PDB file of C-alpha atoms in Angstrom:
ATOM      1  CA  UNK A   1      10.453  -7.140 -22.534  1.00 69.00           C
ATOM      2  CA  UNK A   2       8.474 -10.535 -24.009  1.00 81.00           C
ATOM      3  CA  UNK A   3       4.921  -9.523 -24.904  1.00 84.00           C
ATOM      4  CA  UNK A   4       4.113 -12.390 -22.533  1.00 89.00           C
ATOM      5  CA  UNK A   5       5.669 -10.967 -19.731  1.00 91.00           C
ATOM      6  CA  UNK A   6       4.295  -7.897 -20.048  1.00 89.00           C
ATOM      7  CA  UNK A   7       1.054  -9.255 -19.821  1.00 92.00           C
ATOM      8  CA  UNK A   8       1.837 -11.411 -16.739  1.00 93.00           C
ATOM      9  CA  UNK A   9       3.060  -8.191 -15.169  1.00 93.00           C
ATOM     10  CA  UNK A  10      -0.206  -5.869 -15.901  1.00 94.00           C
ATOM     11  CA  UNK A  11      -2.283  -8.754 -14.686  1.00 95.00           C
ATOM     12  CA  UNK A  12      -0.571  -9.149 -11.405  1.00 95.00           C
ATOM     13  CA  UNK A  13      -0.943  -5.560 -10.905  1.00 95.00           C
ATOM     14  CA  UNK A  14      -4.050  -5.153 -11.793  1.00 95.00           C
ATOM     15  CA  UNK A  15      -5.576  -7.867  -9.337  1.00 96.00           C
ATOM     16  CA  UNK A  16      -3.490  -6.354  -6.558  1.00 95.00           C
ATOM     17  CA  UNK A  17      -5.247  -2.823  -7.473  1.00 96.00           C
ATOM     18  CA  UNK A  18      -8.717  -5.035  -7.295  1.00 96.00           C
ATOM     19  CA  UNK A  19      -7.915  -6.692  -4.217  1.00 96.00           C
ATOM     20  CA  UNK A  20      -6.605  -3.697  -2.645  1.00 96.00           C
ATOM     21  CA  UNK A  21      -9.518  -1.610  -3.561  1.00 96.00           C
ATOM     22  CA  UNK A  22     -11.586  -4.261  -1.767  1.00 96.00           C
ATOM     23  CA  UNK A  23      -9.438  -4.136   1.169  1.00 94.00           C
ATOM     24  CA  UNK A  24     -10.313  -0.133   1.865  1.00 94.00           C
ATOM     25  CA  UNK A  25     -13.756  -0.278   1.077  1.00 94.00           C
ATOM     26  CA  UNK A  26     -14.738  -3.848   2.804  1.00 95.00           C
ATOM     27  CA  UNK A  27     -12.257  -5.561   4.435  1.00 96.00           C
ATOM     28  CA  UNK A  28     -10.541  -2.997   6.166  1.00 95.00           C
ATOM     29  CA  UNK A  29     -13.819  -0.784   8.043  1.00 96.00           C
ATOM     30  CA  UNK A  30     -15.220  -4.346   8.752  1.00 96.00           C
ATOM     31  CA  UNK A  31     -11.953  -5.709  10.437  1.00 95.00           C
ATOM     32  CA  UNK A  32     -12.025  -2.660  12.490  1.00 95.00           C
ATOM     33  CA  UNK A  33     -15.782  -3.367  13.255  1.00 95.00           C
ATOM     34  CA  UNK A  34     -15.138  -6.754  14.543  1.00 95.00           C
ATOM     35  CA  UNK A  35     -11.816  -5.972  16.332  1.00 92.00           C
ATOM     36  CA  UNK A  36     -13.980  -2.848  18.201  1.00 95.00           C
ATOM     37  CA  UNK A  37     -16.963  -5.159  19.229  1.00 96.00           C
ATOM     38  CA  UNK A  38     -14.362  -7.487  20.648  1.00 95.00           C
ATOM     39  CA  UNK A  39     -12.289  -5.201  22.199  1.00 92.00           C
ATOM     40  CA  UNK A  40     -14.219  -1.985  23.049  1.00 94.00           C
ATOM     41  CA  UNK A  41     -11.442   0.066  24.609  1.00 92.00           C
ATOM     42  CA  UNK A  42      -9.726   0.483  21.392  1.00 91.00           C
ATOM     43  CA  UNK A  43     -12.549   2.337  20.540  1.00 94.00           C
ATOM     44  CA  UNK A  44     -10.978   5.685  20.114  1.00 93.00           C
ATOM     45  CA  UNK A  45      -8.580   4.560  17.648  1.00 93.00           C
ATOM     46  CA  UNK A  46     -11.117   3.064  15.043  1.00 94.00           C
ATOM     47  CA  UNK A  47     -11.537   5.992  12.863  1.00 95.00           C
ATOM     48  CA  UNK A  48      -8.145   7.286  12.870  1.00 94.00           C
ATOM     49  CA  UNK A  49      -7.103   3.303  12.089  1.00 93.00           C
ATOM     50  CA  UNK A  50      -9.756   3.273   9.051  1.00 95.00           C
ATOM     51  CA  UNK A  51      -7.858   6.171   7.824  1.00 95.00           C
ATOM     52  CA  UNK A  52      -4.392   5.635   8.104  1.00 95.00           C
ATOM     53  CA  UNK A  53      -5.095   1.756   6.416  1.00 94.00           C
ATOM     54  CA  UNK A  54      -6.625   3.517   3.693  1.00 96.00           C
ATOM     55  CA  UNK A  55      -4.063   6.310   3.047  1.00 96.00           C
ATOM     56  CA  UNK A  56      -1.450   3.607   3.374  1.00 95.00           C
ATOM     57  CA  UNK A  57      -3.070   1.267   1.049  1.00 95.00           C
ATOM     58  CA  UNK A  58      -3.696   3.940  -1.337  1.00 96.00           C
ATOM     59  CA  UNK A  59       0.050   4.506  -1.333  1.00 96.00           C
ATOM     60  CA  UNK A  60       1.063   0.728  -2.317  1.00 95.00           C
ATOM     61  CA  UNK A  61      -1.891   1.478  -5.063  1.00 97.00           C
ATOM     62  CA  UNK A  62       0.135   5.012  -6.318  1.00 97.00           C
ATOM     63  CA  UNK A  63       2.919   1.898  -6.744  1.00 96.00           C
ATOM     64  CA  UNK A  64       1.303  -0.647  -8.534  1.00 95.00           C
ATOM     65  CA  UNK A  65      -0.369   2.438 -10.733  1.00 96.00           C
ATOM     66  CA  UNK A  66       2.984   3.657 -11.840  1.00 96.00           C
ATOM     67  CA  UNK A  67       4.397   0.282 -12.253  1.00 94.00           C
ATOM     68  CA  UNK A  68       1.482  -0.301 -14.318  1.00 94.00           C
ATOM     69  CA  UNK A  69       3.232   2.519 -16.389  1.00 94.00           C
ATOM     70  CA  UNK A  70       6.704   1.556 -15.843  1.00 93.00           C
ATOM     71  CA  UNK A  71       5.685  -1.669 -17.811  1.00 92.00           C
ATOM     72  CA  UNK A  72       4.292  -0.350 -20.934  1.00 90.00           C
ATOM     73  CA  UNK A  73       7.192   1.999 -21.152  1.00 91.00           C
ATOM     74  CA  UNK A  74       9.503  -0.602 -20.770  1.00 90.00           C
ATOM     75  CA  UNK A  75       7.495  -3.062 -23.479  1.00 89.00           C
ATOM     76  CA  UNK A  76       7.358  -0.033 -26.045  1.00 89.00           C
ATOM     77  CA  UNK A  77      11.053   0.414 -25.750  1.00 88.00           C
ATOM     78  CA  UNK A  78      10.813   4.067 -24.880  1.00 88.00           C
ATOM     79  CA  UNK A  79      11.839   4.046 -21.101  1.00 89.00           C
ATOM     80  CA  UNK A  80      14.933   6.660 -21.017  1.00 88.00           C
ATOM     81  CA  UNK A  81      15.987   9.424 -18.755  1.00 88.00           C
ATOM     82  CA  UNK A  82      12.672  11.469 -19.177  1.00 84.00           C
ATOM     83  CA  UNK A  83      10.464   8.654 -17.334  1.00 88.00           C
ATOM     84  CA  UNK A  84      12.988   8.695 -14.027  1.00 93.00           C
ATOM     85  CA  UNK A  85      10.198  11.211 -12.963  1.00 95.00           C
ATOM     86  CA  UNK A  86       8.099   7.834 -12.378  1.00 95.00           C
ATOM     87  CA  UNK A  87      10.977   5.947 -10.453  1.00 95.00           C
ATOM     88  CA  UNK A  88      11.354   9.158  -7.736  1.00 96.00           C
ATOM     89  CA  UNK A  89       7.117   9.040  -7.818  1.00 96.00           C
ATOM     90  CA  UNK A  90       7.777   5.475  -7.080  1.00 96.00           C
ATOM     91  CA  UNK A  91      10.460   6.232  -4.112  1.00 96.00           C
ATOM     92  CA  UNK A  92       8.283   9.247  -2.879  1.00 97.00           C
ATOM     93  CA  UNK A  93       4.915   6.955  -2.329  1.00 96.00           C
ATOM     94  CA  UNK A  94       7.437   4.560  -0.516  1.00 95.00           C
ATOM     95  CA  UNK A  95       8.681   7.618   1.849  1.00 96.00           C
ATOM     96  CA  UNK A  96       5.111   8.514   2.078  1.00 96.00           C
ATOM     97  CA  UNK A  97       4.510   5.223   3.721  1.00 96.00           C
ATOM     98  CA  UNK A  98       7.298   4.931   6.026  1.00 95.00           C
ATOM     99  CA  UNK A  99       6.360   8.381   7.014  1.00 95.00           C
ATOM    100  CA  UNK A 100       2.826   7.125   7.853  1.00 96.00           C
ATOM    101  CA  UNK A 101       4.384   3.672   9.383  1.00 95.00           C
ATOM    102  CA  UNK A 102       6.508   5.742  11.727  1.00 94.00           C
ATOM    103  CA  UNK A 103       3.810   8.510  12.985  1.00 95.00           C
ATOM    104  CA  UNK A 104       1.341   5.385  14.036  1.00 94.00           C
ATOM    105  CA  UNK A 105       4.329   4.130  15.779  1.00 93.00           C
ATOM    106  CA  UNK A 106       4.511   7.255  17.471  1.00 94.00           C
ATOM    107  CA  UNK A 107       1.091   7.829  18.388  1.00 93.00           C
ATOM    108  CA  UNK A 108       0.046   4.448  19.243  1.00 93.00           C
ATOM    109  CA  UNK A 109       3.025   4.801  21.640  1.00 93.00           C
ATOM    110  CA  UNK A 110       1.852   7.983  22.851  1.00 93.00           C
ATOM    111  CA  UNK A 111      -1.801   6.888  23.273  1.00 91.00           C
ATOM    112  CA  UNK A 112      -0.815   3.616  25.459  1.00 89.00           C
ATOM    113  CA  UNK A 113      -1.665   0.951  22.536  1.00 88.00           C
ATOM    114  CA  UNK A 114       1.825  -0.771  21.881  1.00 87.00           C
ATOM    115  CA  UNK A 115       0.798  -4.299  21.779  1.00 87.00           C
ATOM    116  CA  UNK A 116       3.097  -6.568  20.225  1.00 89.00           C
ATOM    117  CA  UNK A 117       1.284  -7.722  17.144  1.00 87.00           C
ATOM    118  CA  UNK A 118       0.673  -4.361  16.399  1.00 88.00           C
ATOM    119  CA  UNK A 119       4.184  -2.739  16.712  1.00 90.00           C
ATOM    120  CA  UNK A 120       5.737  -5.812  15.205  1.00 93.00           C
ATOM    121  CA  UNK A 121       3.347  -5.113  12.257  1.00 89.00           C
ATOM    122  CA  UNK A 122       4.337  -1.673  11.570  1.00 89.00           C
ATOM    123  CA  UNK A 123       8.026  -2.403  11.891  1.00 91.00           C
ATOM    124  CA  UNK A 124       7.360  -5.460   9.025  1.00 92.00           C
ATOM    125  CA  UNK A 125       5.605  -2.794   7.132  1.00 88.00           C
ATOM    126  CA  UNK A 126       8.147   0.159   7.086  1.00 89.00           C
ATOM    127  CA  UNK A 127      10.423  -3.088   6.738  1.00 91.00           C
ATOM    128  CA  UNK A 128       8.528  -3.881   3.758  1.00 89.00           C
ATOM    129  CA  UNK A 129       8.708  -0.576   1.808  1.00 86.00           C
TER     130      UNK A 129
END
């Protein structure tokens, strides 16, 4: 891999790990705030929705992390069949996301709150991964 591309890559990851950290501590609880206020019968699902956005974004950030390492292995030329362990991490944080894509499917089904933006969302989402 070119040094320069390398460098590209560890950038772009490393702003998506920024932004996404931003997401679970800001963005996300104050979303949730706002959407609560407007809405107040979704009440009962704020916390639980604070905590699966940040479980699921901390899985996309268990991605970008071993990408991060999938990189420099790949730069130094010493990627081989001992760092598949990272690829199946990889897979497994992607399967840990679907898992958590599908049970909100299920519960927000369950509890009565299948609105269409919000199904369609998940479905992108497991899509997605």
């Amino acid at each position: 891999m070119r040094r320069w591309t390398s460098f590209a890559l560890n950038a772009l990851l490393l702003v998506l790990l920024v932004l996404s950290v931003f997401a679970q501590a800001w963005a996300l609880p104050h979303e949730v705030d706002t959407l609560v206020s407007v809405f107040p019968e979704v009440k009962p699902l704020a916390v639980p929705s604070i905590i699966w956005g940040v479980v699921a974004i901390a899985c996309w950030q268990a991605v970008a992390l071993i990408g991060l390492r999938l990189v420099v292995l790949i730069r130094d030329h010493r990627f081989d069949s001992s760092s598949y362990g990272w690829l199946r991490a990889m897979v497994g944080c992607l399967l840990a996301f679907i898992v958590l894509v599908v049970s909100a499917f299920i519960a927000l089904s369950v509890m009565g709150y299948t609105t269409p933006g919000v199904m369609y969302g998940l479905i992108a989402g497991g899509l997605v991964a």
